[in-house]
Amino acid sequence: MSVPRFPWDEAMSLGLGQLRLTPETFWRMTLPELAAAARALRPAHAVPIRQADFAALVARYPD
């Protein structure tokens, strides 16, 4: 049974591309630090808008 490899390509794309970290900063980070920085890119508690709330917005801003 082989151990899955860590997805370094994805991690580097995230850190260097999306987060725009310098290479030095990226390579000094721990994986928990990188994960914490990645969470800033997406809301932790995003909930979909309720249909009634959406209808109220459409009625208020019809354009």
GROMACS .gro file of C-alpha atoms in nm:
model
   63
    1MET     CA    1   0.000   0.000   0.000
    2SER     CA    2   0.150   0.331  -0.104
    3VAL     CA    3   0.117   0.653   0.088
    4PRO     CA    4  -0.043   0.935  -0.113
    5ARG     CA    5   0.197   1.213  -0.204
    6PHE     CA    6   0.141   1.562  -0.070
    7PRO     CA    7  -0.009   1.788  -0.342
    8TRP     CA    8   0.283   2.030  -0.363
    9ASP     CA    9   0.176   2.169  -0.701
   10GLU     CA   10  -0.160   2.275  -0.558
   11ALA     CA   11   0.000   2.409  -0.239
   12MET     CA   12   0.250   2.616  -0.436
   13SER     CA   13  -0.024   2.748  -0.667
   14LEU     CA   14  -0.223   2.850  -0.362
   15GLY     CA   15   0.065   3.007  -0.171
   16LEU     CA   16   0.257   3.170  -0.453
   17GLY     CA   17  -0.033   3.240  -0.689
   18GLN     CA   18  -0.349   3.309  -0.495
   19LEU     CA   19  -0.201   3.427  -0.167
   20ARG     CA   20   0.090   3.600  -0.345
   21LEU     CA   21   0.342   3.493  -0.085
   22THR     CA   22   0.707   3.532  -0.165
   23PRO     CA   23   0.887   3.201  -0.214
   24GLU     CA   24   1.085   3.263   0.105
   25THR     CA   25   0.768   3.320   0.307
   26PHE     CA   26   0.594   3.020   0.151
   27TRP     CA   27   0.877   2.779   0.227
   28ARG     CA   28   0.912   2.903   0.585
   29MET     CA   29   0.542   2.843   0.660
   30THR     CA   30   0.418   2.534   0.836
   31LEU     CA   31   0.131   2.344   0.677
   32PRO     CA   32  -0.112   2.460   0.951
   33GLU     CA   33  -0.008   2.821   0.877
   34LEU     CA   34  -0.068   2.769   0.505
   35ALA     CA   35  -0.409   2.614   0.579
   36ALA     CA   36  -0.502   2.911   0.800
   37ALA     CA   37  -0.400   3.155   0.528
   38ALA     CA   38  -0.603   2.956   0.272
   39ARG     CA   39  -0.915   2.981   0.489
   40ALA     CA   40  -0.903   3.359   0.442
   41LEU     CA   41  -0.990   3.305   0.076
   42ARG     CA   42  -1.330   3.158   0.156
   43PRO     CA   43  -1.582   3.244   0.423
   44ALA     CA   44  -1.596   2.990   0.702
   45HIS     CA   45  -1.966   3.021   0.769
   46ALA     CA   46  -2.116   3.112   0.435
   47VAL     CA   47  -2.480   3.012   0.417
   48PRO     CA   48  -2.693   3.029   0.106
   49ILE     CA   49  -2.944   3.311   0.089
   50ARG     CA   50  -3.298   3.205   0.171
   51GLN     CA   51  -3.552   3.222  -0.110
   52ALA     CA   52  -3.767   3.476   0.079
   53ASP     CA   53  -3.465   3.701   0.137
   54PHE     CA   54  -3.369   3.678  -0.230
   55ALA     CA   55  -3.725   3.764  -0.336
   56ALA     CA   56  -3.718   4.067  -0.105
   57LEU     CA   57  -3.392   4.186  -0.260
   58VAL     CA   58  -3.530   4.142  -0.612
   59ALA     CA   59  -3.840   4.339  -0.517
   60ARG     CA   60  -3.630   4.616  -0.360
   61TYR     CA   61  -3.374   4.633  -0.643
   62PRO     CA   62  -3.557   4.523  -0.958
   63ASP     CA   63  -3.292   4.634  -1.204
   0.00000   0.00000   0.00000
